Amino acid sequence: MEFLTQYTAVDLFWIGLCLFLTGMSKGGFPVGAIALPILILVWPAQAHAARAAVGFMLPMLCLMDLVALIFYRKHVLWGRLIYLMPATLLGVAAASVLFVSDTAVISVSDQALKLLIGLLGIIFVLYFAAKKWILNHIHASQPTWGKGAVFGIGAGVTSTLAHAAGPVMQMYLLPQQLEKKKFAGTSCAYFWMLNLIKVIPFTMMGRIQPEGLKLGAVLLPVIPLGVAFGWWLTHRTEQKHYTVLIYAVLLITSVTLILKAFQ
């Protein structure tokens, strides 16, 4: 446990809270979008906070997806995901080569990554604000290979860069008008597969560090607690009472990240 000396009790609390919030989201309660921006803001080594936080989160996300899949395994519509997977593989590969690898075509600094994650957070908030209008102008539809290509590539790229494919997946699934549990279960299954795919390039490029794995092992009990609490809230409460607060926090943290990117 010697490696823990580089983290204060406050650091461990905030990192654990971010894992708990992400777990809640995997359990079906949509607070996960605020976790990564907060994690970057509280990460001890600020010089490489965005890159370190993104790498740290991936193994944790894989575990959360697995726990969430246990809860929702009976509600997954696997057939809806077949259309996404080929393009998802392409999106992950393209983002890895173009932006993430050491020989990336377009180098993304830690400051640029903070800016990108902040901007994606603001886009998420704008999407939430306009979602009702968007859904009113989108007719119910079934998945197709064309839609799967567009949303699969979008999800693969945004997830590889910043674990930020949530809005893309919502835009793919919401027009299909799935029942709440089927929506949560199908989303969970997709992100389980997507994050497992990302482990390969992240490992090859050294983005997953032993220190991060050790820290994750210490905070491991937080994950099933977060997933279980999110699952319970999804089945017991009306999310509309919390969503405005959630997106207000996301907006504040996203703006703060953007300001930090220019410091």
CSV table of C-alpha atoms in Angstrom, one decimal:
chain,number,residue,atom,x,y,z
A,1,MET,CA,0.0,0.0,0.0
A,2,GLU,CA,3.1,2.3,-0.2
A,3,PHE,CA,1.8,3.8,-3.5
A,4,LEU,CA,-1.2,5.2,-1.6
A,5,THR,CA,1.1,7.8,0.1
A,6,GLN,CA,0.9,9.9,-3.0
A,7,TYR,CA,-2.9,10.3,-2.5
A,8,THR,CA,-4.4,12.3,0.4
A,9,ALA,CA,-7.6,11.2,2.1
A,10,VAL,CA,-9.4,13.9,0.2
A,11,ASP,CA,-8.0,12.6,-3.1
A,12,LEU,CA,-9.2,9.1,-2.3
A,13,PHE,CA,-12.7,10.4,-1.3
A,14,TRP,CA,-13.2,12.3,-4.6
A,15,ILE,CA,-11.8,9.6,-6.8
A,16,GLY,CA,-14.0,7.1,-5.0
A,17,LEU,CA,-17.0,9.4,-5.4
A,18,CYS,CA,-16.4,9.6,-9.1
A,19,LEU,CA,-16.3,5.8,-9.3
A,20,PHE,CA,-19.5,5.6,-7.3
A,21,LEU,CA,-21.3,8.1,-9.6
A,22,THR,CA,-20.1,6.2,-12.7
A,23,GLY,CA,-21.4,3.0,-11.1
A,24,MET,CA,-24.7,4.6,-10.5
A,25,SER,CA,-24.9,5.5,-14.1
A,26,LYS,CA,-24.1,1.9,-15.1
A,27,GLY,CA,-27.0,0.9,-12.8
A,28,GLY,CA,-29.3,3.0,-14.9
A,29,PHE,CA,-29.3,6.4,-13.1
A,30,PRO,CA,-27.8,9.0,-15.4
A,31,VAL,CA,-25.1,10.8,-13.3
A,32,GLY,CA,-22.1,9.3,-15.0
A,33,ALA,CA,-21.5,12.3,-17.3
A,34,ILE,CA,-20.3,14.4,-14.4
A,35,ALA,CA,-17.8,11.8,-13.1
A,36,LEU,CA,-14.9,12.2,-15.6
A,37,PRO,CA,-14.9,16.0,-15.5
A,38,ILE,CA,-14.8,16.0,-11.7
A,39,LEU,CA,-12.2,13.3,-11.7
A,40,ILE,CA,-9.9,15.4,-13.9
A,41,LEU,CA,-10.4,18.4,-11.7
A,42,VAL,CA,-9.5,16.6,-8.5
A,43,TRP,CA,-6.7,14.3,-10.0
A,44,PRO,CA,-3.5,14.9,-7.9
A,45,ALA,CA,-1.0,15.2,-10.8
A,46,GLN,CA,-2.7,18.1,-12.7
A,47,ALA,CA,0.0,18.3,-15.4
A,48,HIS,CA,-1.3,15.0,-16.9
A,49,ALA,CA,-4.7,14.8,-15.2
A,50,ALA,CA,-6.9,14.3,-18.3
A,51,ARG,CA,-4.8,11.5,-19.8
A,52,ALA,CA,-4.2,9.8,-16.5
A,53,ALA,CA,-7.9,10.0,-15.5
A,54,VAL,CA,-9.1,8.6,-18.9
A,55,GLY,CA,-6.6,5.7,-18.6
A,56,PHE,CA,-7.5,5.0,-15.0
A,57,MET,CA,-11.2,4.9,-15.7
A,58,LEU,CA,-11.2,2.3,-18.5
A,59,PRO,CA,-10.5,-0.9,-16.3
A,60,MET,CA,-13.0,0.5,-13.8
A,61,LEU,CA,-15.6,0.9,-16.5
A,62,CYS,CA,-15.1,-2.7,-17.7
A,63,LEU,CA,-15.8,-3.9,-14.1
A,64,MET,CA,-18.8,-1.7,-13.7
A,65,ASP,CA,-20.2,-2.8,-17.1
A,66,LEU,CA,-19.9,-6.4,-16.0
A,67,VAL,CA,-21.7,-5.8,-12.7
A,68,ALA,CA,-24.4,-3.8,-14.4
A,69,LEU,CA,-24.8,-6.5,-17.0
A,70,ILE,CA,-25.6,-9.0,-14.2
A,71,PHE,CA,-28.4,-6.8,-13.0
A,72,TYR,CA,-29.8,-6.2,-16.5
A,73,ARG,CA,-28.9,-9.4,-18.4
A,74,LYS,CA,-32.6,-10.4,-18.9
A,75,HIS,CA,-33.4,-7.0,-20.6
A,76,VAL,CA,-30.6,-6.8,-23.2
A,77,LEU,CA,-31.8,-6.6,-26.9
A,78,TRP,CA,-28.6,-8.0,-28.5
A,79,GLY,CA,-30.1,-7.7,-32.0
A,80,ARG,CA,-30.2,-3.9,-31.7
A,81,LEU,CA,-26.4,-3.8,-31.2
A,82,ILE,CA,-25.4,-6.0,-34.2
A,83,TYR,CA,-25.7,-2.9,-36.4
A,84,LEU,CA,-23.3,-0.9,-34.3
A,85,MET,CA,-20.4,-3.2,-33.7
A,86,PRO,CA,-18.5,-3.2,-37.0
A,87,ALA,CA,-18.5,0.7,-37.1
A,88,THR,CA,-17.7,0.8,-33.4
A,89,LEU,CA,-14.5,-1.2,-34.1
A,90,LEU,CA,-13.6,1.1,-36.9
A,91,GLY,CA,-14.2,4.2,-34.7
A,92,VAL,CA,-12.0,2.9,-31.8
A,93,ALA,CA,-9.2,2.0,-34.3
A,94,ALA,CA,-9.4,5.3,-36.1
A,95,ALA,CA,-9.4,7.4,-32.9
A,96,SER,CA,-6.5,5.3,-31.5
A,97,VAL,CA,-4.4,5.8,-34.6
A,98,LEU,CA,-5.3,9.5,-35.3
A,99,PHE,CA,-5.4,10.9,-31.8
A,100,VAL,CA,-4.3,8.6,-29.0
A,101,SER,CA,-1.2,6.6,-30.0
A,102,ASP,CA,2.4,7.9,-29.5
A,103,THR,CA,2.7,8.3,-33.2
A,104,ALA,CA,-0.7,9.9,-33.6
A,105,VAL,CA,-1.4,11.8,-36.7
A,106,ILE,CA,-3.0,14.6,-34.7
A,107,SER,CA,-1.3,15.1,-31.3
A,108,VAL,CA,-3.7,15.7,-28.5
A,109,SER,CA,-2.0,17.4,-25.4
A,110,ASP,CA,-3.5,17.1,-21.9
A,111,GLN,CA,-4.7,20.7,-22.2
A,112,ALA,CA,-6.4,19.9,-25.5
A,113,LEU,CA,-8.0,16.8,-23.9
A,114,LYS,CA,-9.3,18.9,-21.0
A,115,LEU,CA,-10.8,21.3,-23.6
A,116,LEU,CA,-12.3,18.5,-25.6
A,117,ILE,CA,-13.9,16.8,-22.5
A,118,GLY,CA,-15.2,20.2,-21.3
A,119,LEU,CA,-16.8,20.9,-24.7
A,120,LEU,CA,-18.3,17.4,-24.9
A,121,GLY,CA,-19.8,18.1,-21.5
A,122,ILE,CA,-21.4,21.3,-22.7
A,123,ILE,CA,-22.7,19.5,-25.8
A,124,PHE,CA,-24.2,16.9,-23.5
A,125,VAL,CA,-26.0,19.7,-21.5
A,126,LEU,CA,-27.3,21.3,-24.7
A,127,TYR,CA,-28.5,17.9,-25.9
A,128,PHE,CA,-30.3,17.3,-22.7
A,129,ALA,CA,-31.9,20.8,-22.9
A,130,ALA,CA,-33.1,20.1,-26.5
A,131,LYS,CA,-33.8,16.4,-26.1
A,132,LYS,CA,-37.6,16.8,-25.8
A,133,TRP,CA,-37.7,19.0,-29.0
A,134,ILE,CA,-35.4,16.5,-30.8
A,135,LEU,CA,-37.6,13.5,-29.9
A,136,ASN,CA,-40.7,15.3,-30.9
A,137,HIS,CA,-39.2,15.7,-34.4
A,138,ILE,CA,-37.9,12.2,-34.7
A,139,HIS,CA,-40.3,9.4,-35.7
A,140,ALA,CA,-40.1,6.0,-34.1
A,141,SER,CA,-37.7,3.9,-36.1
A,142,GLN,CA,-35.9,0.6,-36.1
A,143,PRO,CA,-32.1,0.2,-36.3
A,144,THR,CA,-30.5,-0.1,-39.7
A,145,TRP,CA,-26.9,-0.7,-40.9
A,146,GLY,CA,-26.7,2.9,-42.1
A,147,LYS,CA,-27.7,4.3,-38.6
A,148,GLY,CA,-25.4,1.7,-37.0
A,149,ALA,CA,-22.5,3.0,-39.1
A,150,VAL,CA,-23.0,6.6,-38.2
A,151,PHE,CA,-23.6,6.1,-34.5
A,152,GLY,CA,-21.1,3.3,-34.1
A,153,ILE,CA,-18.2,5.4,-35.5
A,154,GLY,CA,-19.3,8.4,-33.4
A,155,ALA,CA,-19.5,6.3,-30.2
A,156,GLY,CA,-16.1,4.6,-30.9
A,157,VAL,CA,-14.3,7.9,-31.5
A,158,THR,CA,-15.8,9.8,-28.6
A,159,SER,CA,-15.5,6.9,-26.2
A,160,THR,CA,-11.8,6.3,-27.1
A,161,LEU,CA,-11.0,10.0,-26.6
A,162,ALA,CA,-13.0,10.7,-23.4
A,163,HIS,CA,-15.4,7.9,-22.5
A,164,ALA,CA,-18.1,10.2,-23.7
A,165,ALA,CA,-20.3,8.1,-26.0
A,166,GLY,CA,-23.4,8.4,-23.8
A,167,PRO,CA,-25.2,11.0,-25.9
A,168,VAL,CA,-24.4,9.1,-29.1
A,169,MET,CA,-25.9,5.9,-27.7
A,170,GLN,CA,-29.0,7.8,-26.6
A,171,MET,CA,-29.5,9.2,-30.0
A,172,TYR,CA,-29.3,5.7,-31.5
A,173,LEU,CA,-31.6,4.0,-29.0
A,174,LEU,CA,-34.2,6.7,-28.0
A,175,PRO,CA,-36.0,6.7,-31.4
A,176,GLN,CA,-36.5,3.0,-31.0
A,177,GLN,CA,-38.8,3.8,-28.0
A,178,LEU,CA,-37.6,0.9,-25.8
A,179,GLU,CA,-39.0,0.2,-22.4
A,180,LYS,CA,-36.9,1.7,-19.6
A,181,LYS,CA,-35.3,-1.6,-18.5
A,182,LYS,CA,-34.6,-2.7,-22.0
A,183,PHE,CA,-33.0,0.7,-22.8
A,184,ALA,CA,-30.8,0.5,-19.7
A,185,GLY,CA,-29.9,-3.2,-20.4
A,186,THR,CA,-29.1,-2.7,-24.1
A,187,SER,CA,-27.0,0.4,-23.3
A,188,CYS,CA,-25.1,-1.5,-20.6
A,189,ALA,CA,-24.3,-4.4,-23.0
A,190,TYR,CA,-23.1,-2.1,-25.7
A,191,PHE,CA,-20.7,-0.2,-23.4
A,192,TRP,CA,-19.5,-3.5,-21.9
A,193,MET,CA,-18.4,-4.6,-25.4
A,194,LEU,CA,-17.1,-1.1,-26.4
A,195,ASN,CA,-14.9,-0.8,-23.3
A,196,LEU,CA,-13.5,-4.3,-23.6
A,197,ILE,CA,-12.5,-3.4,-27.2
A,198,LYS,CA,-10.8,-0.2,-26.0
A,199,VAL,CA,-8.7,-2.2,-23.5
A,200,ILE,CA,-6.6,-3.6,-26.4
A,201,PRO,CA,-5.3,-0.2,-27.9
A,202,PHE,CA,-5.1,1.4,-24.4
A,203,THR,CA,-2.9,-1.5,-23.2
A,204,MET,CA,-0.7,-1.4,-26.3
A,205,MET,CA,-0.2,2.3,-25.9
A,206,GLY,CA,0.6,2.2,-22.2
A,207,ARG,CA,-2.5,4.2,-21.2
A,208,ILE,CA,-3.4,1.7,-18.4
A,209,GLN,CA,-0.7,2.1,-15.7
A,210,PRO,CA,0.0,-0.4,-12.9
A,211,GLU,CA,-0.4,2.5,-10.3
A,212,GLY,CA,-3.9,3.1,-11.6
A,213,LEU,CA,-4.8,-0.6,-11.4
A,214,LYS,CA,-3.6,-0.7,-7.8
A,215,LEU,CA,-5.6,2.4,-6.9
A,216,GLY,CA,-8.6,0.8,-8.6
A,217,ALA,CA,-8.2,-2.4,-6.6
A,218,VAL,CA,-8.2,-0.4,-3.3
A,219,LEU,CA,-11.4,1.4,-4.4
A,220,LEU,CA,-13.0,-1.7,-5.9
A,221,PRO,CA,-15.8,-2.1,-3.3
A,222,VAL,CA,-17.2,1.3,-4.4
A,223,ILE,CA,-18.2,-0.2,-7.8
A,224,PRO,CA,-20.9,-2.7,-6.9
A,225,LEU,CA,-22.3,-0.3,-4.4
A,226,GLY,CA,-22.6,2.4,-7.0
A,227,VAL,CA,-24.2,0.1,-9.6
A,228,ALA,CA,-26.6,-1.4,-7.0
A,229,PHE,CA,-27.6,2.1,-5.8
A,230,GLY,CA,-28.1,3.4,-9.3
A,231,TRP,CA,-30.3,0.3,-10.1
A,232,TRP,CA,-32.3,0.9,-7.0
A,233,LEU,CA,-32.9,4.6,-7.8
A,234,THR,CA,-33.9,3.7,-11.3
A,235,HIS,CA,-36.6,1.5,-10.0
A,236,ARG,CA,-37.7,3.6,-7.1
A,237,THR,CA,-37.5,7.3,-8.0
A,238,GLU,CA,-38.5,9.7,-10.7
A,239,GLN,CA,-35.3,10.9,-12.4
A,240,LYS,CA,-36.9,14.2,-13.4
A,241,HIS,CA,-36.4,15.4,-9.8
A,242,TYR,CA,-32.6,15.1,-10.2
A,243,THR,CA,-31.7,15.7,-13.8
A,244,VAL,CA,-31.6,19.5,-13.7
A,245,LEU,CA,-29.2,19.4,-10.8
A,246,ILE,CA,-27.1,16.8,-12.5
A,247,TYR,CA,-26.7,18.8,-15.7
A,248,ALA,CA,-26.1,22.0,-13.8
A,249,VAL,CA,-23.1,20.3,-12.1
A,250,LEU,CA,-22.0,19.0,-15.5
A,251,LEU,CA,-22.1,22.5,-17.0
A,252,ILE,CA,-20.1,24.0,-14.1
A,253,THR,CA,-17.4,21.3,-14.2
A,254,SER,CA,-17.2,21.4,-18.0
A,255,VAL,CA,-16.7,25.2,-18.0
A,256,THR,CA,-14.1,24.8,-15.3
A,257,LEU,CA,-12.2,22.2,-17.4
A,258,ILE,CA,-12.3,24.6,-20.4
A,259,LEU,CA,-10.9,27.4,-18.3
A,260,LYS,CA,-8.2,25.1,-16.9
A,261,ALA,CA,-7.2,24.1,-20.5
A,262,PHE,CA,-6.2,27.7,-21.2
A,263,GLN,CA,-4.2,28.2,-18.0
